[in-house]
Amino acid sequence: MEFTSASANKYLRRLQDEKDRLLRTEQEVSTYVLAEGEAAEPPAYDYGAVREKVAQIDGQARAIRHALHRFNMKTVLPELRTVRLSGDCSTLRR
């Protein structure tokens, strides 16, 4: 996979959203209430599969963050005459 910095960050956000959704579902179905005399019908949920998916998401996110940090540590910009920073926007001139 090849990413730009922006697309890598979008992908990381998407992974985090997926992980949050899985954990929210787990929270919702982890307990349920039965009325007296009601037959137990637990929600369909596979704890092991969800934990495996969360671990997979964490591994992907870790690998992408590592690649981003590594790129940022090794990338050297050419010499610049003027660097003007304003807020979160930067302008670079040669």
PDB file of C-alpha atoms in Angstrom:
ATOM      1  CA  MET A   1       0.000   0.000   0.000  1.00  0.00           C
ATOM      2  CA  GLU A   2       1.137   3.504  -0.734  1.00  0.00           C
ATOM      3  CA  PHE A   3      -0.209   6.517   1.111  1.00  0.00           C
ATOM      4  CA  THR A   4       0.246  10.214   1.179  1.00  0.00           C
ATOM      5  CA  SER A   5       0.458  11.699   4.642  1.00  0.00           C
ATOM      6  CA  ALA A   6      -3.134  12.936   4.393  1.00  0.00           C
ATOM      7  CA  SER A   7      -4.507   9.630   3.095  1.00  0.00           C
ATOM      8  CA  ALA A   8      -2.632   7.717   5.812  1.00  0.00           C
ATOM      9  CA  ASN A   9      -4.223   9.920   8.460  1.00  0.00           C
ATOM     10  CA  LYS A  10      -7.667   9.404   6.911  1.00  0.00           C
ATOM     11  CA  TYR A  11      -7.087   5.653   6.919  1.00  0.00           C
ATOM     12  CA  LEU A  12      -6.002   5.784  10.571  1.00  0.00           C
ATOM     13  CA  ARG A  13      -9.193   7.677  11.431  1.00  0.00           C
ATOM     14  CA  ARG A  14     -11.250   5.060   9.573  1.00  0.00           C
ATOM     15  CA  LEU A  15      -9.522   2.260  11.479  1.00  0.00           C
ATOM     16  CA  GLN A  16     -10.172   4.043  14.781  1.00  0.00           C
ATOM     17  CA  ASP A  17     -13.844   4.524  13.858  1.00  0.00           C
ATOM     18  CA  GLU A  18     -14.160   0.805  13.068  1.00  0.00           C
ATOM     19  CA  LYS A  19     -12.504  -0.116  16.366  1.00  0.00           C
ATOM     20  CA  ASP A  20     -14.796   2.265  18.271  1.00  0.00           C
ATOM     21  CA  ARG A  21     -17.837   0.718  16.550  1.00  0.00           C
ATOM     22  CA  LEU A  22     -16.748  -2.796  17.521  1.00  0.00           C
ATOM     23  CA  LEU A  23     -16.119  -1.799  21.140  1.00  0.00           C
ATOM     24  CA  ARG A  24     -19.443   0.068  21.331  1.00  0.00           C
ATOM     25  CA  THR A  25     -21.254  -3.040  20.036  1.00  0.00           C
ATOM     26  CA  GLU A  26     -19.420  -5.148  22.600  1.00  0.00           C
ATOM     27  CA  GLN A  27     -20.503  -2.755  25.352  1.00  0.00           C
ATOM     28  CA  GLU A  28     -24.137  -2.914  24.207  1.00  0.00           C
ATOM     29  CA  VAL A  29     -24.411  -6.704  24.018  1.00  0.00           C
ATOM     30  CA  SER A  30     -22.209  -7.634  26.960  1.00  0.00           C
ATOM     31  CA  THR A  31     -25.204  -7.658  29.325  1.00  0.00           C
ATOM     32  CA  TYR A  32     -28.902  -8.190  28.802  1.00  0.00           C
ATOM     33  CA  VAL A  33     -31.922  -8.341  31.083  1.00  0.00           C
ATOM     34  CA  LEU A  34     -34.420 -11.177  31.297  1.00  0.00           C
ATOM     35  CA  ALA A  35     -37.886 -10.933  32.728  1.00  0.00           C
ATOM     36  CA  GLU A  36     -38.928 -13.580  35.220  1.00  0.00           C
ATOM     37  CA  GLY A  37     -39.732 -16.802  33.385  1.00  0.00           C
ATOM     38  CA  GLU A  38     -38.342 -15.546  30.072  1.00  0.00           C
ATOM     39  CA  ALA A  39     -36.112 -17.920  28.118  1.00  0.00           C
ATOM     40  CA  ALA A  40     -32.506 -16.830  27.726  1.00  0.00           C
ATOM     41  CA  GLU A  41     -31.738 -15.668  24.190  1.00  0.00           C
ATOM     42  CA  PRO A  42     -28.379 -13.958  24.352  1.00  0.00           C
ATOM     43  CA  PRO A  43     -27.463 -11.621  21.488  1.00  0.00           C
ATOM     44  CA  ALA A  44     -25.432 -13.207  18.700  1.00  0.00           C
ATOM     45  CA  TYR A  45     -21.906 -12.110  19.539  1.00  0.00           C
ATOM     46  CA  ASP A  46     -18.493 -13.747  19.233  1.00  0.00           C
ATOM     47  CA  TYR A  47     -16.121 -12.260  21.792  1.00  0.00           C
ATOM     48  CA  GLY A  48     -13.054 -14.029  20.362  1.00  0.00           C
ATOM     49  CA  ALA A  49     -13.701 -12.843  16.817  1.00  0.00           C
ATOM     50  CA  VAL A  50     -14.208  -9.250  17.950  1.00  0.00           C
ATOM     51  CA  ARG A  51     -11.026  -9.303  20.053  1.00  0.00           C
ATOM     52  CA  GLU A  52      -9.128 -10.724  17.074  1.00  0.00           C
ATOM     53  CA  LYS A  53     -10.491  -7.965  14.807  1.00  0.00           C
ATOM     54  CA  VAL A  54      -9.564  -5.258  17.363  1.00  0.00           C
ATOM     55  CA  ALA A  55      -6.038  -6.679  17.596  1.00  0.00           C
ATOM     56  CA  GLN A  56      -5.802  -6.694  13.794  1.00  0.00           C
ATOM     57  CA  ILE A  57      -6.923  -3.048  13.623  1.00  0.00           C
ATOM     58  CA  ASP A  58      -4.404  -2.096  16.321  1.00  0.00           C
ATOM     59  CA  GLY A  59      -1.634  -3.849  14.371  1.00  0.00           C
ATOM     60  CA  GLN A  60      -2.532  -2.070  11.128  1.00  0.00           C
ATOM     61  CA  ALA A  61      -2.693   1.312  12.850  1.00  0.00           C
ATOM     62  CA  ARG A  62       0.645   0.689  14.571  1.00  0.00           C
ATOM     63  CA  ALA A  63       2.317  -0.223  11.259  1.00  0.00           C
ATOM     64  CA  ILE A  64       0.958   2.856   9.484  1.00  0.00           C
ATOM     65  CA  ARG A  65       1.930   5.197  12.334  1.00  0.00           C
ATOM     66  CA  HIS A  66       5.410   3.671  12.349  1.00  0.00           C
ATOM     67  CA  ALA A  67       5.770   4.204   8.597  1.00  0.00           C
ATOM     68  CA  LEU A  68       4.593   7.822   8.909  1.00  0.00           C
ATOM     69  CA  HIS A  69       7.002   8.550  11.757  1.00  0.00           C
ATOM     70  CA  ARG A  70       9.839   6.883   9.892  1.00  0.00           C
ATOM     71  CA  PHE A  71       9.108   8.903   6.749  1.00  0.00           C
ATOM     72  CA  ASN A  72       8.997  12.128   8.780  1.00  0.00           C
ATOM     73  CA  MET A  73      12.325  11.309  10.439  1.00  0.00           C
ATOM     74  CA  LYS A  74      14.131  10.532   7.173  1.00  0.00           C
ATOM     75  CA  THR A  75      12.678  13.144   4.831  1.00  0.00           C
ATOM     76  CA  VAL A  76      14.864  16.180   4.265  1.00  0.00           C
ATOM     77  CA  LEU A  77      13.484  19.228   2.508  1.00  0.00           C
ATOM     78  CA  PRO A  78      15.727  21.081   0.058  1.00  0.00           C
ATOM     79  CA  GLU A  79      17.280  24.342   1.249  1.00  0.00           C
ATOM     80  CA  LEU A  80      14.713  27.091   1.315  1.00  0.00           C
ATOM     81  CA  ARG A  81      15.262  30.829   1.189  1.00  0.00           C
ATOM     82  CA  THR A  82      11.975  31.794   2.782  1.00  0.00           C
ATOM     83  CA  VAL A  83       9.709  29.909   5.109  1.00  0.00           C
ATOM     84  CA  ARG A  84       6.547  31.704   6.160  1.00  0.00           C
ATOM     85  CA  LEU A  85       4.252  30.016   8.633  1.00  0.00           C
ATOM     86  CA  SER A  86       0.818  31.381   9.387  1.00  0.00           C
ATOM     87  CA  GLY A  87      -1.501  29.352  11.586  1.00  0.00           C
ATOM     88  CA  ASP A  88      -1.706  25.799  10.348  1.00  0.00           C
ATOM     89  CA  CYS A  89      -0.858  26.797   6.762  1.00  0.00           C
ATOM     90  CA  SER A  90       2.734  27.041   5.598  1.00  0.00           C
ATOM     91  CA  THR A  91       4.205  28.510   2.438  1.00  0.00           C
ATOM     92  CA  LEU A  92       7.593  27.406   1.216  1.00  0.00           C
ATOM     93  CA  ARG A  93       9.573  29.301  -1.414  1.00  0.00           C
ATOM     94  CA  ARG A  94      12.816  28.363  -3.102  1.00  0.00           C
TER      95      ARG A  94
END
